Amino acid sequence: MALSGVEIFKMLPKTNCKKCGHPTCLAFAMKLAQRQATLDSCPDVSEEAKKVLGEASAPPVRPITFGAGDLAVKMGEETVLFRHDKKFVNPCAIAVEIKDTFSEAEATKIIEQVLASEIDRVGQKLRVDAIALTNASGDAGKFEALAKIVAAKASVVPTIICTENPQAAEAAAKLFADKRAIIYGANASNAEAMANIAKTNKMTLGVHANGLEELSALTEKIKALGVEDMVIDSGARKAKDIIEHNTLIRRAAVKKNFKPLGYPVINFMQRDDSLVEALLAAVGIAKYSSIIVVNSVEKWKNLALFTMRQNIYTDPQVPMQVEQKIYNIGEPKPESPLMITTNFSLTYFIVSGEIENSKVASRLAVMDSEGLSVLTAWAAGKFTASKIAQFITESGIEKEMSHKELIIPGYVAILSGSIEDKLPGWKITVGPREANALPAFLKTRAA
Amino acid sequence: MAFTPTKETYSGKVYPVTIGTGDKAVTFGGENVLPFNSFEGAAPNAPVIAYEIQDVPPTDWPENVQKPFAAVSDDPVKWAKYCQDELKAKAIALRLVGTHPDRENRTPEEASKTVKDVLAAINIPLIILGSNHAEKDSQVLIAVAEAAKDKNCIIGKAQEANYKTIAAAAMANNHKLIAMSELDINLSKQLNILITQMGFEKERLITDPMCSALGYGLEYTYSVMERIRLAALTQNDMTMQPPMLGDVGMYVWKIKETQAPESDLPHWGPAEERGIAWEAVTATALLIAGAELLIMRHPKAVEAVEKTIEELI
C-alpha cells in the first residue's frame, strides 16, 4: 500500500536539518509521497525506515530495460490508471512473432520489415520495437537455428525468446548475451530452471500462468529464486479477458502497491485477420500492455498503431505543439493566400484540415505560442502584433509571394491595425473566427 | 501475499437509450461499469455502429470510401437499403449535408422528403443529422423531426447556438437528441443541463463530446469521454449519464492519412488499408474510452470493429 506523507514523516528523523533541500521533514515527506523526491536525499534516515520506505516508494510497476543500445525499450514505472490523471510513462513495445516453423526466407522477410519500420511522426522516431521468437515446432534444434538467424541479422533489435523448454531457452539465450533479451516461458513446472537461465544470462524473465492468483504466486516464487526483472502474462488471450486482467493488474499495482503483480505486462494478441489484430493491439495500447506481440507488421498497420500509442502516451498537462514554420497546403503559387495561426496542435490540425477541404492551395504560418490556442495565446501576450510581424518578416516568405496580404484569425481582428503598423506595405485581412468557415471564405475569395 | 482483486462498485450508471421501432429497435448504454469491465458489474447492451449515408452523392468523400457505395450512393434510399440489406447495418445515420448553404443549399422541405423516403424504405433505426451549420440546422431539423414523427429517431446535433429549437422539435415529435459541445467536459455538462431545463428528459439525450481522428487530437476526445464516464459512475452525476456518440467517419475521412496515395508516401503503405485501419482504430479507441454509439463509413472498418466488440463483451 502506498504510504501517505504523514505516515512517511513518522519514520523520518524529524530534525528539519534541510540537508535534503527541503525546508522541513514534513515537506520532504510530502514530496516522497508524491514520488517527486527520493529517500537517498536524506543522510540521516535509519536503516529500518530505509527498508520500509524503500519498498513503499519504489514505483508500483517495476522499471525494466528491454534490449541494449540505441533501440533499447524502457518499460514499467506506471503510476496511474487514467491518462488524464498523469502521463502514462513508458509507451508499450510492439513485438512481431517469428515462428521456428518458418523458412529462413520467411523469417528474413519479417526481420527486414522490422529493420525498415522506423517512421518519424510529430518529431518522434517510432518503430516496431522487438522480435518474439517462438518455439512453435517444439523442437530445440529448430529453435536454435531460428535464434541464430535473428541474432545474425537483427542483433540490434530487442528480442523475446519464447519457449517453455529450458534447454532451448538456454541455447538461444547464449546467442543474445549482453542484449538484455527477455526469456519468456517460465511457468509453474519449469520455474527453477528458467529462473536460473535468466539469472545466469542477466535477462528479464517472462512469466506465464493461468489467472492472476497463480501468476502472483509464481512471481513471488521466482523472486525468491533471485530474479528481480520479470514481465508477466496472466494467460488472457481474448480481448475481454485481456481488459479484465490488465485492469486488475494495474489496480493491484497502483492502488494497493501489490508487488507480486508490479511488473510490465506482456500480451499475446496474434490474429489471422490483420485488421482485427490491429484493433486488439489498440485495446492493449489503451489498457496497460507493456509489450504487445502480433503476427504481422504491415506499414499501414504500424502507422496506425504507432500513432495510437503516441496519442495515448502524450502528457495531458503539456499541450501538444507543432513546429513553428510556414506550412504549404496543396501546392501554393506566388498568388496563393497566406494565413496565420498558433502552434497548438489541435488548432493546427483543425485549421489545416479546413484549408485542405477548401481545395484552395495556401500557405499557413504557424507561430510558436507555446502550444496555446488563438484566443488564449492572444490573452497571454504570446500572439501579439509585434511577434506576428517579427515572425512574418524573419520567415522571408514574401520573397515567394506575389502579394503582401496576411489573413489573421477573426478572434484577433483587434490586432489588424497594429500589425499593419508593424508590417509596412502589408495588407491585413480579418478571416473567419472559426476554422469551419474557412472553406467558404477561401472559395469566395478565389472565385 | 495472496492476491485479491480490487473490484469497483459504482454508484451511478449510464442511461439505456432505445432507438427505432418494432423488432429492429436497438438499445445501447445501460451499464454500471467502465467500458467492457463486465467482470465487476452489468453491461447489458453492446455498443451500436450506424452506417453513415448522406442526402447528396458523397463526392466530397475520398475515393477509397466512395467505392464500396458507388452503385447506390446517387440515391439516399438505395444507399440506406444497401446498408440495411447487404451490409446488415443495425442503424443508419443520414447526414443532410446537402442542406448546407455552401453546398446544394437544399430546403427544409427537400430534406423532409428525403427523410420520409428513407424511413419508408428501411425498418432499422435512423439517426438524422444536419449539415453542422447552426442556423440552417435549426430550420432543417425542425422540419425533418416532424417528418419523422413517432419513428423514435435520433435528431442531431443540438449545439449551444441552436439547442432550443432543435430540442423542442425532438421533444414534440418523440425523438432522441444528440447534444454536441467542443471537447470540454464542462461545456458538455452545461449543454445537457440547459437542454434538460427546457423539460427535455435526460434519459432521451446522447452526448457528443466531439470526435477527433487518430493522430489529430484523438487523445483529447479519449480523455474527455473517459472523464465523462467516470463522473457518471463514481459521482453519480446525472448530467453526465447519457450514452456517448463517436461521429468517427466524418472526422477520419478528411485527414491526410486516409487519402494520401502510397506513391507520395511509400513508408505509409497502401492508402486503402491505411484509411480503413484509421477509421477502425479511431473507433476502437473511442469504444474503450466510453462511446456506446458510433457513426462510421467503410464496411470493412465496421466489420472489424464489430468483430472486436464481439471479443470484448
mmCIF file of C-alpha atoms in Angstrom, chain A residues 21 64 73 106 149 196 210 212 255 257 270 277 287 316-317 394 400 444:
data_model
loop_
_atom_site.group_PDB
_atom_site.id
_atom_site.type_symbol
_atom_site.label_atom_id
_atom_site.label_comp_id
_atom_site.label_asym_id
_atom_site.label_seq_id
_atom_site.Cartn_x
_atom_site.Cartn_y
_atom_site.Cartn_z
ATOM 1 C CA GLY A 21 16.998 20.524 0.182
ATOM 2 C CA ILE A 64 12.760 -2.674 -16.713
ATOM 3 C CA VAL A 73 12.963 -0.087 -24.700
ATOM 4 C CA GLU A 106 10.015 -16.030 -44.330
ATOM 5 C CA ILE A 149 19.286 -16.197 -37.941
ATOM 6 C CA ASN A 196 18.452 -19.960 -13.340
ATOM 7 C CA ASN A 210 -3.369 -19.336 -15.749
ATOM 8 C CA LEU A 212 -3.962 -13.766 -11.600
ATOM 9 C CA LYS A 255 -3.809 1.239 -5.713
ATOM 10 C CA ASN A 257 1.186 -1.445 -4.231
ATOM 11 C CA GLN A 270 -1.868 -12.689 -32.692
ATOM 12 C CA GLU A 277 -5.221 -7.821 -34.752
ATOM 13 C CA LYS A 287 -5.350 -0.662 -21.465
ATOM 14 C CA PRO A 316 -2.099 15.526 -20.838
ATOM 15 C CA GLN A 317 -0.716 18.508 -18.942
ATOM 16 C CA GLU A 394 12.028 36.753 -40.397
ATOM 17 C CA GLU A 400 7.977 33.547 -52.552
ATOM 18 C CA THR A 444 -15.371 33.083 -52.220
#
